[in-house]
CSV table of C-alpha atoms and ligand atoms in Angstrom, one decimal:
chain,number,residue,atom,x,y,z
I,1,MET,CA,-77.6,13.4,-33.2
I,2,SER,CA,-75.7,14.4,-36.5
I,3,CYS,CA,-77.7,14.8,-39.7
I,4,SER,CA,-76.4,12.7,-43.0
I,5,TRP,CA,-75.3,15.6,-44.8
I,6,ASN,CA,-74.6,13.4,-48.0
I,7,GLU,CA,-77.6,13.2,-50.3
I,8,GLU,CA,-77.7,12.5,-53.6
I,9,CYS,CA,-81.5,12.4,-54.8
I,10,GLY,CA,-83.9,12.9,-57.8
I,11,VAL,CA,-87.1,14.7,-57.6
I,12,PHE,CA,-90.2,15.1,-59.9
I,13,GLY,CA,-93.6,16.6,-59.6
I,14,VAL,CA,-96.8,17.0,-61.5
I,15,TYR,CA,-99.3,19.7,-61.4
I,16,GLY,CA,-103.0,19.5,-62.7
I,17,HIS,CA,-102.9,16.1,-64.2
I,18,PRO,CA,-105.5,13.2,-63.4
I,19,GLU,CA,-103.0,10.7,-63.5
I,20,ALA,CA,-100.3,12.7,-61.4
I,21,ALA,CA,-99.2,9.9,-58.8
I,22,ASN,CA,-98.7,7.7,-62.2
I,23,LEU,CA,-97.1,9.9,-64.2
I,24,THR,CA,-94.9,10.7,-60.7
I,25,TYR,CA,-94.0,7.4,-60.4
I,26,LEU,CA,-93.0,6.7,-63.9
I,27,GLY,CA,-90.8,10.1,-63.4
I,28,LEU,CA,-88.7,8.7,-60.4
I,29,TYR,CA,-88.8,5.2,-62.9
I,30,ALA,CA,-86.6,7.4,-65.3
I,31,LEU,CA,-84.7,9.2,-62.3
I,32,GLN,CA,-83.7,5.6,-60.7
I,33,HIS,CA,-80.3,6.1,-61.5
I,34,ARG,CA,-80.2,9.0,-59.0
I,35,GLY,CA,-80.7,7.2,-56.1
I,36,GLN,CA,-81.9,3.8,-55.3
I,37,GLU,CA,-81.8,3.6,-51.5
I,38,SER,CA,-85.9,4.9,-51.0
I,39,ALA,CA,-88.5,6.4,-53.4
I,40,GLY,CA,-91.4,8.1,-52.2
I,41,ILE,CA,-95.0,9.5,-53.7
I,42,VAL,CA,-97.2,12.0,-52.1
I,43,SER,CA,-100.3,13.4,-53.8
I,44,SER,CA,-102.9,16.1,-53.3
I,45,ASN,CA,-106.3,16.0,-54.7
I,46,GLY,CA,-107.5,19.6,-53.1
I,47,ARG,CA,-108.9,18.3,-49.9
I,48,GLY,CA,-105.7,16.1,-48.4
I,49,ILE,CA,-102.3,14.9,-49.2
I,50,TYR,CA,-101.9,10.8,-49.4
I,51,THR,CA,-98.3,9.4,-49.2
I,52,HIS,CA,-96.7,6.2,-49.8
I,53,LYS,CA,-92.8,5.3,-49.4
I,54,GLU,CA,-90.6,2.8,-48.4
I,55,MET,CA,-86.7,1.9,-48.8
I,56,GLY,CA,-86.2,0.0,-52.3
I,57,LEU,CA,-86.4,0.6,-56.2
I,58,VAL,CA,-89.4,2.4,-57.6
I,59,SER,CA,-90.4,-0.7,-59.3
I,60,GLU,CA,-90.2,-2.5,-56.1
I,61,ILE,CA,-92.3,0.0,-54.3
I,62,PHE,CA,-95.4,1.1,-56.4
I,63,ASP,CA,-97.7,-1.2,-58.0
I,64,GLN,CA,-101.1,-0.3,-59.2
I,65,ASP,CA,-102.7,-1.0,-55.7
I,66,VAL,CA,-100.5,1.6,-54.2
I,67,LEU,CA,-100.7,4.1,-57.2
I,68,LYS,CA,-104.9,3.7,-56.6
I,69,LYS,CA,-104.3,5.0,-52.9
I,70,LEU,CA,-102.8,8.2,-54.3
I,71,PRO,CA,-105.6,10.1,-55.8
I,72,GLY,CA,-105.6,13.4,-57.2
I,73,ARG,CA,-104.2,16.0,-60.0
I,74,ASN,CA,-101.5,17.4,-58.1
I,75,ALA,CA,-98.3,14.9,-56.9
I,76,ILE,CA,-94.7,15.0,-55.9
I,77,GLY,CA,-91.8,12.4,-55.6
I,78,HIS,CA,-88.6,11.5,-54.5
I,79,VAL,CA,-85.7,8.7,-55.1
I,80,ARG,CA,-82.7,9.2,-52.6
I,81,TYR,CA,-79.5,7.5,-52.5
I,82,SER,CA,-77.9,5.2,-49.9
I,83,THR,CA,-75.2,6.8,-47.9
I,84,ALA,CA,-73.0,5.8,-44.5
I,85,GLY,CA,-75.5,6.1,-41.7
I,86,GLY,CA,-78.1,7.6,-42.9
I,87,SER,CA,-79.9,4.3,-44.5
I,88,TYR,CA,-83.4,4.3,-42.9
I,89,LEU,CA,-87.0,4.7,-43.9
I,90,LYS,CA,-87.4,7.9,-41.6
I,91,ASN,CA,-85.1,9.5,-44.1
I,92,ALA,CA,-86.9,9.1,-46.8
I,93,GLN,CA,-88.4,11.2,-48.7
I,94,PRO,CA,-91.0,13.3,-49.6
I,95,PHE,CA,-91.5,14.3,-46.0
I,96,VAL,CA,-95.1,15.2,-44.7
I,97,PHE,CA,-95.8,17.3,-41.9
I,98,ASP,CA,-98.6,19.2,-40.4
I,99,TYR,CA,-98.5,22.9,-39.8
I,100,SER,CA,-100.9,25.6,-38.9
I,101,LYS,CA,-102.9,25.7,-41.8
I,102,GLY,CA,-102.7,21.9,-42.9
I,103,GLY,CA,-100.3,19.1,-44.7
I,104,ILE,CA,-97.4,20.1,-46.8
I,105,ALA,CA,-95.1,17.6,-48.4
I,106,ILE,CA,-91.2,18.3,-49.1
I,107,SER,CA,-88.6,16.6,-51.7
I,108,HIS,CA,-85.2,17.5,-51.8
I,109,ASN,CA,-82.1,17.1,-53.9
I,110,GLY,CA,-78.8,18.8,-52.2
I,111,ASN,CA,-76.9,19.4,-49.4
I,112,LEU,CA,-77.5,22.2,-46.8
I,113,THR,CA,-74.0,23.6,-45.7
I,114,ASN,CA,-75.4,25.4,-42.6
I,115,ALA,CA,-78.4,22.5,-41.5
I,116,GLN,CA,-76.4,21.6,-38.4
I,117,ALA,CA,-75.9,25.3,-36.9
I,118,LEU,CA,-79.6,25.5,-37.9
I,119,ARG,CA,-80.9,22.6,-36.5
I,120,ASP,CA,-79.1,23.0,-33.3
I,121,GLN,CA,-80.7,26.4,-33.0
I,122,LEU,CA,-83.8,25.1,-33.9
I,123,GLU,CA,-83.3,22.4,-31.1
I,124,ARG,CA,-82.5,24.8,-28.2
I,125,GLU,CA,-85.9,26.4,-29.4
I,126,GLY,CA,-88.0,23.1,-28.5
I,127,ALA,CA,-88.0,21.9,-31.9
I,128,VAL,CA,-87.9,17.9,-32.2
I,129,PHE,CA,-86.7,16.5,-35.2
I,130,GLN,CA,-87.7,13.0,-36.5
I,131,SER,CA,-85.2,12.1,-39.1
I,132,THR,CA,-81.2,12.8,-39.6
I,133,MET,CA,-81.6,14.7,-42.8
I,134,ASP,CA,-80.7,18.5,-43.2
I,135,THR,CA,-84.1,19.2,-44.9
I,136,GLU,CA,-86.2,18.5,-42.1
I,137,VAL,CA,-84.6,21.9,-41.6
I,138,ILE,CA,-86.5,23.6,-43.6
I,139,ILE,CA,-89.5,22.3,-42.5
I,140,HIS,CA,-89.1,23.6,-38.9
I,141,LEU,CA,-88.0,27.0,-40.9
I,142,PHE,CA,-91.1,26.8,-42.6
I,143,ALA,CA,-93.6,25.6,-39.4
I,144,HIS,CA,-91.5,28.6,-38.0
I,145,ALA,CA,-92.6,30.9,-40.2
I,146,THR,CA,-95.7,32.9,-38.2
I,147,ASN,CA,-97.7,33.6,-41.1
I,148,GLY,CA,-97.9,34.8,-45.1
I,149,SER,CA,-99.0,32.3,-47.8
I,150,ILE,CA,-97.5,28.8,-48.6
I,151,VAL,CA,-94.7,30.6,-51.2
I,152,GLU,CA,-94.2,33.3,-48.8
I,153,ARG,CA,-93.3,31.0,-45.9
I,154,VAL,CA,-90.9,29.0,-48.4
I,155,ILE,CA,-89.0,31.8,-49.0
I,156,THR,CA,-88.6,33.0,-45.5
I,157,ALA,CA,-87.5,29.6,-44.6
I,158,LEU,CA,-85.2,29.2,-47.7
I,159,LYS,CA,-83.7,32.7,-46.8
I,160,GLU,CA,-82.0,31.2,-43.9
I,161,VAL,CA,-80.6,28.0,-45.6
I,162,LYS,CA,-77.1,27.8,-47.0
I,163,GLY,CA,-76.3,25.4,-49.9
I,164,ALA,CA,-77.9,23.4,-52.4
I,165,TYR,CA,-80.9,22.9,-52.9
I,166,SER,CA,-83.6,21.9,-55.6
I,167,LEU,CA,-86.7,21.4,-54.1
I,168,LEU,CA,-90.7,20.7,-54.2
I,169,PHE,CA,-93.0,21.4,-51.6
I,170,LEU,CA,-97.0,20.3,-52.7
I,171,ASN,CA,-100.1,20.9,-50.1
I,172,GLU,CA,-103.5,20.6,-50.9
I,173,LYS,CA,-103.9,23.1,-53.9
I,174,GLU,CA,-100.4,24.1,-54.7
I,175,LEU,CA,-97.0,23.1,-56.0
I,176,ILE,CA,-93.5,25.0,-55.4
I,177,ALA,CA,-89.9,24.3,-57.3
I,178,ALA,CA,-87.1,26.2,-55.8
I,179,ARG,CA,-83.7,26.0,-56.7
I,180,ASP,CA,-80.7,27.6,-55.0
I,181,PRO,CA,-79.3,30.9,-56.3
I,182,HIS,CA,-75.9,29.0,-57.1
I,183,GLY,CA,-78.2,26.5,-59.0
I,184,PHE,CA,-75.9,23.5,-58.0
I,185,ARG,CA,-78.3,20.8,-59.0
I,186,PRO,CA,-80.5,21.0,-62.3
I,187,LEU,CA,-84.1,21.4,-62.0
I,188,VAL,CA,-86.2,21.6,-65.1
I,189,LEU,CA,-90.1,22.7,-65.8
I,190,GLY,CA,-92.3,20.8,-68.6
I,191,ARG,CA,-95.8,20.8,-69.4
I,192,VAL,CA,-98.0,17.3,-69.8
I,193,LYS,CA,-101.2,18.0,-71.5
I,194,GLU,CA,-103.3,20.5,-69.6
I,195,GLY,CA,-100.9,20.1,-66.3
I,196,TYR,CA,-97.1,20.9,-65.5
I,197,VAL,CA,-94.1,18.5,-64.6
I,198,VAL,CA,-91.1,19.7,-62.6
I,199,GLY,CA,-88.0,17.6,-61.9
I,200,SER,CA,-84.3,17.0,-61.7
I,201,GLU,CA,-83.5,15.7,-65.7
I,202,THR,CA,-85.6,16.0,-68.6
I,203,CYS,CA,-85.1,12.0,-69.2
I,204,ALA,CA,-87.9,12.1,-66.8
I,205,PHE,CA,-89.8,14.0,-69.2
I,206,ASP,CA,-89.2,12.1,-72.3
I,207,LEU,CA,-90.8,8.9,-70.5
I,208,ILE,CA,-93.8,10.6,-70.1
I,209,GLY,CA,-94.3,12.2,-73.1
I,210,ALA,CA,-93.8,15.6,-71.4
I,211,GLU,CA,-92.5,18.8,-73.5
I,212,PHE,CA,-89.5,20.5,-71.9
I,213,ILE,CA,-90.2,24.2,-71.3
I,214,ARG,CA,-87.2,25.5,-69.5
I,215,GLU,CA,-84.9,24.9,-66.5
I,216,ILE,CA,-86.3,26.7,-63.0
I,217,GLU,CA,-83.2,29.5,-62.9
I,218,PRO,CA,-80.9,29.3,-60.2
I,219,GLY,CA,-82.5,31.4,-57.4
I,220,GLU,CA,-86.1,31.1,-58.6
I,221,VAL,CA,-88.9,30.0,-56.6
I,222,LEU,CA,-92.0,28.8,-59.1
I,223,MET,CA,-95.6,28.8,-57.5
I,224,ILE,CA,-98.1,26.3,-59.7
I,225,ASN,CA,-101.5,26.7,-59.0
I,226,GLU,CA,-104.8,27.2,-60.4
I,227,ALA,CA,-103.9,30.3,-61.6
I,228,GLY,CA,-101.1,28.9,-63.4
I,229,ILE,CA,-97.3,29.8,-63.2
I,230,GLN,CA,-95.9,32.7,-60.8
I,231,SER,CA,-91.8,32.9,-60.7
I,232,PHE,CA,-90.5,34.6,-57.8
I,233,ARG,CA,-86.9,35.8,-57.5
I,234,PRO,CA,-86.9,36.3,-53.7
I,235,PHE,CA,-83.2,36.0,-53.4
I,236,PRO,CA,-79.6,38.0,-53.5
I,237,THR,CA,-78.0,37.2,-57.0
I,238,LYS,CA,-75.2,34.7,-57.0
I,239,LYS,CA,-72.6,33.3,-59.4
I,240,HIS,CA,-74.3,30.3,-61.0
I,241,ARG,CA,-72.2,27.3,-59.7
I,242,PHE,CA,-74.0,24.2,-61.6
I,243,CYS,CA,-72.2,20.9,-60.6
I,244,ILE,CA,-70.0,20.0,-63.1
I,245,PHE,CA,-70.1,16.2,-61.7
I,246,GLU,CA,-73.3,15.9,-63.1
I,247,PHE,CA,-72.4,16.1,-66.5
I,248,ILE,CA,-69.1,13.7,-65.7
I,249,TYR,CA,-70.9,10.7,-64.2
I,250,PHE,CA,-74.0,11.6,-62.4
I,251,ALA,CA,-77.0,12.6,-64.7
I,252,ARG,CA,-78.4,10.3,-67.4
I,253,PRO,CA,-76.8,11.4,-70.7
I,254,ASP,CA,-80.1,11.5,-72.2
I,255,SER,CA,-81.1,14.5,-70.1
I,256,TYR,CA,-80.8,18.2,-70.9
I,257,ILE,CA,-79.5,20.3,-68.0
I,258,PHE,CA,-77.3,23.4,-67.8
I,259,GLY,CA,-77.9,24.4,-70.9
I,260,HIS,CA,-76.3,21.2,-72.3
I,261,ASN,CA,-77.4,17.3,-73.3
I,262,VAL,CA,-75.3,15.2,-71.0
I,263,TYR,CA,-74.4,12.9,-73.8
I,264,GLN,CA,-72.8,15.2,-76.1
I,265,VAL,CA,-70.8,17.0,-73.1
I,266,ARG,CA,-69.5,13.3,-72.0
I,267,ARG,CA,-68.4,12.3,-75.6
I,268,GLU,CA,-66.7,15.8,-76.2
I,269,LEU,CA,-64.9,15.1,-72.9
I,270,GLY,CA,-63.5,12.1,-74.7
I,271,VAL,CA,-62.4,13.9,-77.8
I,272,GLN,CA,-60.7,16.2,-75.5
I,273,LEU,CA,-58.8,13.6,-73.2
I,274,ALA,CA,-57.8,11.9,-76.8
I,275,LYS,CA,-56.3,15.5,-78.0
I,276,GLU,CA,-54.5,15.9,-74.5
I,277,HIS,CA,-53.6,12.4,-73.9
I,278,PRO,CA,-52.9,10.3,-76.8
I,279,VAL,CA,-51.5,6.8,-76.7
I,280,GLU,CA,-50.8,4.0,-79.1
I,281,ALA,CA,-53.5,0.9,-78.9
I,282,ASP,CA,-55.0,-1.2,-80.7
I,283,VAL,CA,-58.7,-1.0,-79.0
I,284,VAL,CA,-60.7,1.5,-76.9
I,285,ILE,CA,-62.8,-0.2,-74.3
I,286,PRO,CA,-65.3,2.0,-72.0
I,287,THR,CA,-65.9,0.9,-68.9
I,288,PRO,CA,-70.0,0.5,-68.2
I,289,ASP,CA,-71.9,2.5,-68.3
I,290,SER,CA,-70.5,6.0,-67.4
I,291,GLY,CA,-67.3,5.6,-69.3
I,292,MET,CA,-69.0,4.8,-72.4
I,293,PRO,CA,-69.5,8.5,-74.2
I,294,ALA,CA,-66.4,9.3,-73.4
I,295,ALA,CA,-65.4,6.1,-75.0
I,296,ILE,CA,-66.6,6.8,-78.3
I,297,GLY,CA,-65.4,10.5,-78.3
I,298,PHE,CA,-62.4,8.9,-77.8
I,299,ALA,CA,-62.2,6.5,-80.2
I,300,HIS,CA,-63.4,8.9,-82.7
I,301,GLN,CA,-61.0,11.4,-82.3
I,302,SER,CA,-58.2,8.5,-81.9
I,303,GLY,CA,-59.1,6.5,-84.8
I,304,ILE,CA,-59.0,3.5,-82.6
I,305,PRO,CA,-61.6,0.9,-82.9
I,306,LEU,CA,-64.0,1.2,-80.0
I,307,GLU,CA,-65.0,-2.8,-78.6
I,308,LEU,CA,-66.9,-3.9,-75.7
I,309,GLY,CA,-64.4,-5.4,-73.5
I,310,ILE,CA,-66.2,-4.8,-70.4
I,311,ILE,CA,-69.6,-6.1,-69.6
I,312,ARG,CA,-72.0,-4.8,-66.8
I,313,ASN,CA,-74.5,-6.8,-65.1
I,314,HIS,CA,-77.6,-4.5,-65.1
I,315,TYR,CA,-79.1,-6.2,-61.9
I,316,VAL,CA,-76.3,-4.9,-59.6
I,317,GLY,CA,-76.7,-1.1,-58.1
I,318,ARG,CA,-74.0,1.1,-58.5
I,319,THR,CA,-71.5,-0.2,-56.4
I,320,PHE,CA,-70.4,3.0,-54.6
I,321,ILE,CA,-74.1,3.2,-53.2
I,322,GLU,CA,-74.1,0.3,-51.2
I,323,PRO,CA,-73.6,1.9,-47.9
I,324,ARG,CA,-71.0,-0.7,-46.3
I,325,GLU,CA,-67.1,-0.8,-47.4
I,326,SER,CA,-67.8,-5.2,-47.6
I,327,ILE,CA,-70.5,-4.7,-50.4
I,328,ARG,CA,-68.9,-2.2,-51.7
I,329,HIS,CA,-65.9,-4.2,-52.6
I,330,PHE,CA,-67.9,-7.5,-53.5
I,331,GLY,CA,-70.3,-5.1,-55.7
I,332,VAL,CA,-67.4,-4.5,-58.1
I,333,LYS,CA,-66.8,-7.9,-58.4
I,334,ILE,CA,-70.4,-9.1,-59.1
I,335,LYS,CA,-70.7,-6.0,-61.4
I,336,LEU,CA,-68.2,-6.1,-64.5
I,337,ASN,CA,-66.5,-9.1,-66.2
I,338,ALA,CA,-64.3,-9.0,-69.0
I,339,VAL,CA,-64.7,-10.6,-72.6
I,340,LYS,CA,-61.2,-11.7,-73.0
I,341,GLU,CA,-61.6,-12.0,-77.0
I,342,ALA,CA,-61.8,-8.5,-77.0
I,343,MET,CA,-58.8,-7.7,-75.3
I,344,LYS,CA,-56.2,-10.5,-75.2
I,345,ASP,CA,-53.3,-10.0,-77.1
I,346,LYS,CA,-53.9,-6.2,-77.2
I,347,ARG,CA,-52.8,-2.7,-76.6
I,348,VAL,CA,-56.1,-1.5,-74.6
I,349,VAL,CA,-56.8,1.7,-73.5
I,350,VAL,CA,-59.5,1.7,-70.8
I,351,LEU,CA,-61.5,4.7,-70.4
I,352,ASP,CA,-63.3,5.3,-67.3
I,353,ASP,CA,-65.2,8.7,-66.0
I,354,SER,CA,-63.4,9.2,-62.9
I,355,ILE,CA,-61.5,7.6,-60.0
I,356,VAL,CA,-62.7,8.3,-56.2
I,357,ARG,CA,-61.0,6.0,-53.9
I,358,GLY,CA,-58.9,4.2,-56.6
I,359,THR,CA,-60.4,0.5,-55.6
I,360,THR,CA,-62.8,-0.2,-58.6
I,361,ALA,CA,-60.1,0.9,-61.4
I,362,ARG,CA,-57.4,-1.3,-59.5
I,363,LYS,CA,-60.0,-4.3,-59.7
I,364,ASN,CA,-60.8,-3.7,-63.2
I,365,MET,CA,-57.5,-3.3,-64.4
I,366,ARG,CA,-56.6,-6.8,-62.9
I,367,MET,CA,-59.2,-8.4,-64.8
I,368,ILE,CA,-58.3,-6.4,-67.8
I,369,LYS,CA,-54.7,-8.0,-67.7
I,370,ASN,CA,-55.7,-11.3,-66.9
I,371,SER,CA,-57.9,-11.2,-70.3
I,372,GLY,CA,-54.5,-11.5,-72.0
I,373,ALA,CA,-54.3,-7.6,-73.1
I,374,THR,CA,-50.8,-6.6,-73.1
I,375,GLU,CA,-50.6,-2.9,-72.4
I,376,VAL,CA,-53.5,-1.6,-70.1
I,377,HIS,CA,-53.4,2.5,-70.6
I,378,VAL,CA,-55.9,4.3,-68.5
I,379,ARG,CA,-57.8,7.4,-69.7
I,380,ILE,CA,-60.0,9.3,-66.9
I,381,SER,CA,-62.9,11.9,-68.5
I,382,CYS,CA,-62.1,14.1,-65.7
I,383,PRO,CA,-59.6,16.4,-63.2
I,384,PRO,CA,-58.1,14.3,-60.2
I,385,ILE,CA,-60.8,14.4,-57.4
I,386,SER,CA,-59.0,15.6,-54.5
I,387,ALA,CA,-61.9,17.6,-52.5
I,388,SER,CA,-64.9,16.0,-51.0
I,389,CYS,CA,-68.2,17.5,-52.3
I,390,PHE,CA,-70.4,19.2,-49.5
I,391,TYR,CA,-73.3,20.5,-52.3
I,392,GLY,CA,-75.1,16.9,-52.8
I,393,ILE,CA,-72.8,14.7,-54.7
I,394,ASP,CA,-71.9,11.7,-52.8
I,395,THR,CA,-68.1,11.7,-52.2
I,396,PRO,CA,-65.9,10.1,-49.5
I,397,THR,CA,-63.8,12.1,-47.0
I,398,SER,CA,-60.6,13.7,-48.7
I,399,GLU,CA,-58.7,11.3,-47.0
I,400,GLU,CA,-60.2,8.8,-48.8
I,401,LEU,CA,-60.1,10.1,-52.2
I,402,ILE,CA,-57.0,9.0,-53.8
I,403,ALA,CA,-55.9,12.3,-55.5
I,404,SER,CA,-56.0,14.1,-52.4
I,405,SER,CA,-53.0,12.6,-51.5
I,406,HIS,CA,-51.2,10.9,-54.2
I,407,SER,CA,-49.8,12.2,-57.3
I,408,VAL,CA,-50.8,10.7,-61.1
I,409,GLU,CA,-47.8,8.8,-60.8
I,410,GLU,CA,-48.5,7.3,-57.5
I,411,ILE,CA,-51.9,6.4,-58.9
I,412,ARG,CA,-51.0,4.8,-61.7
I,413,ARG,CA,-48.6,2.4,-59.8
I,414,PHE,CA,-51.4,1.8,-57.3
I,415,ILE,CA,-53.8,0.3,-60.0
I,416,ARG,CA,-50.7,-1.2,-62.3
I,417,VAL,CA,-51.1,0.2,-65.7
I,418,ASN,CA,-48.5,1.2,-68.1
I,419,SER,CA,-50.2,4.8,-68.5
I,420,LEU,CA,-52.5,6.8,-66.9
I,421,GLY,CA,-53.9,10.1,-67.9
I,422,TYR,CA,-56.9,12.3,-66.7
I,423,LEU,CA,-58.5,15.5,-68.4
I,424,SER,CA,-57.1,18.6,-67.4
I,425,LEU,CA,-59.5,21.4,-65.9
I,426,GLU,CA,-58.9,23.7,-69.0
I,427,GLY,CA,-59.7,20.8,-71.5
I,428,LEU,CA,-62.9,19.8,-69.0
I,429,LYS,CA,-64.1,23.6,-69.4
I,430,ARG,CA,-63.6,23.8,-73.0
I,431,CYS,CA,-66.2,21.2,-73.1
I,432,VAL,CA,-69.3,23.2,-71.4
I,433,ALA,CA,-67.9,26.5,-73.3
I,434,PRO,CA,-69.1,29.0,-73.6
I,435,ARG,CA,-70.6,28.8,-69.9
I,436,ALA,CA,-67.5,27.3,-67.9
I,437,ASP,CA,-67.3,30.1,-65.7
I,438,GLU,CA,-71.1,29.2,-64.2
I,439,PHE,CA,-70.1,25.6,-63.1
I,440,CYS,CA,-68.5,24.4,-59.3
I,441,TYR,CA,-65.3,22.7,-59.5
I,442,ALA,CA,-64.6,22.3,-56.2
I,443,CYS,CA,-64.1,18.4,-56.5
I,444,PHE,CA,-61.1,19.2,-58.5
I,445,THR,CA,-60.0,22.5,-56.9
I,446,GLY,CA,-60.9,22.2,-53.1
I,447,GLU,CA,-62.6,26.1,-53.9
I,448,TYR,CA,-65.5,26.0,-52.5
I,449,PRO,CA,-68.1,28.5,-53.2
I,450,ILE,CA,-70.0,28.1,-50.0
I,451,ASP,CA,-67.6,27.3,-47.0
I,452,PRO,CA,-68.1,23.6,-46.1
I,453,PRO,CA,-70.0,22.6,-43.1
I,454,HIS,CA,-67.2,21.5,-41.2
I,455,ASP,CA,-63.4,21.5,-41.4
I,456,ASN,CA,-62.0,19.1,-44.3
I,457,ALA,CA,-59.0,18.0,-42.5
I,458,GLN,CA,-56.9,15.8,-44.7
I,459,LEU,CA,-55.5,12.4,-43.3
I,460,ASP,CA,-52.6,10.9,-44.6
I,461,PHE,CA,-53.6,8.3,-46.6
I,462,PHE,CA,-51.2,5.4,-47.3
I,463,ILE,CA,-51.7,2.5,-49.9
I,464,LYS,CA,-50.2,-0.8,-49.6
I,465,GLU,CA,-49.2,-2.7,-52.4
I,466,VAL,CA,-50.3,-6.0,-52.5
C,1,AMP,P1,-63.5,4.0,-56.5
C,1,AMP,O1,-62.1,4.9,-57.3
C,1,AMP,O2,-63.1,2.8,-56.8
C,1,AMP,O3,-64.3,4.9,-55.7
C,1,AMP,O4,-64.7,4.0,-57.7
C,1,AMP,C1,-64.8,5.0,-59.0
C,1,AMP,C2,-65.9,4.7,-59.9
C,1,AMP,O5,-67.0,4.9,-59.2
C,1,AMP,C3,-66.1,5.5,-61.3
C,1,AMP,O6,-66.1,4.3,-62.2
C,1,AMP,C4,-67.2,6.4,-61.3
C,1,AMP,O7,-68.1,6.0,-62.3
C,1,AMP,C5,-68.2,5.9,-59.7
C,1,AMP,N1,-68.4,6.8,-59.5
C,1,AMP,C6,-67.7,8.1,-59.4
C,1,AMP,N2,-68.4,8.9,-58.4
C,1,AMP,C7,-69.4,8.7,-57.9
C,1,AMP,C8,-70.8,8.9,-56.7
C,1,AMP,N3,-70.5,10.0,-56.4
C,1,AMP,N4,-71.2,7.4,-56.7
C,1,AMP,C9,-71.2,6.5,-57.2
C,1,AMP,N5,-70.5,6.4,-58.2
C,1,AMP,C10,-69.9,7.1,-58.6
């Protein structure tokens, strides 16, 4: 059975707080945008570890009765993204397993690039896998490590794996947080009263009144126990490769990650875009919600007024998340609706964060034209996405990425608009200066900092004009 490689997720953990499970529940609530397929919490009270996980949203899974069954001062949680082929409860995290010294739980955000090779090897040695997740490889490596403290075992396991990971481990007495040496995915550390919190994004800290201390560094392993916090740097130093797509689309605008506030970066993308692709238009229309900050920046820079021309139904999950093609297309229709009065007889410039397959943009533009817009100009706040991500962002295979086989002009014709402008790579880098060299841009350049797990061959992709 092959592993499901595509994972976008959120992790959250609390150490040393009497309401650890409740705070973790709230933390996961704030991180729900990072995954809506399943969620879980594991707590520990020094005597044992307690688990609850289910398919669905955090609000659907947990209530007072469930949280009461998660006692103790320590907890970790996870929200998981849905991708094709892997949508089962057995893949829901945190994973809990027993090893020679007791129970341990693990939550993972990221993708391992050598998981299949490690899994094949472990299976040859007799290991039996319960899930189709790459994270389980770490568990087997951990269990295989013959001796040492929990943190030594974690380090031994992580020395074997390649790829992207922001990880939390919890046993009866300790919480361990680890971030891969490139630092692909974010991981932050905070304080709440006498306890500590760790999580994917700072927006989770704000919700529970925790104080942000710092980002967990790439290649850092943090152990939190009764003695306090201990930091380890067990891996050879690598060039930082923070995921630029966290800023473009994935992270919440109110979070602070990779040394920046996400909203400010996103707004700046819009400012930069207006400089690179100016247009004569009457209104700037954001594609909600992720296109909003860039639209604000674009409107500010261009002087063109911002109008809410598209309204999003907030009770529909992110369309991309639905695992089946048929549902994704349906989702686009139920998710967004036009405010005709804001666009009728106007030249509109529509801001969106990205074009992936191109199907969403095509449908949105049709809707905008049907509202009576006289001209439609599209501005995208990132460069063309032409290569799949192997480090934790769910992108389709490269043959499904419209920009992998089509020029900007061809894409413009496909989405049927008057003009289309993408932010340049240089412009994007300017928005994350002075640390631009520390980011991964592989989805735009195809230059992978770690070799992808398999041949990313490009297939022909023909667009039919209908
Ligand atoms: P499409 O071009 O039809 O595949 O959809 C592009 C839309 O999906 C954009 O408006 C983005 O807001 C959104 N999007 C981009 N990347 C992702 C992703 N990794 N997961 C979910 N949605 C995404």
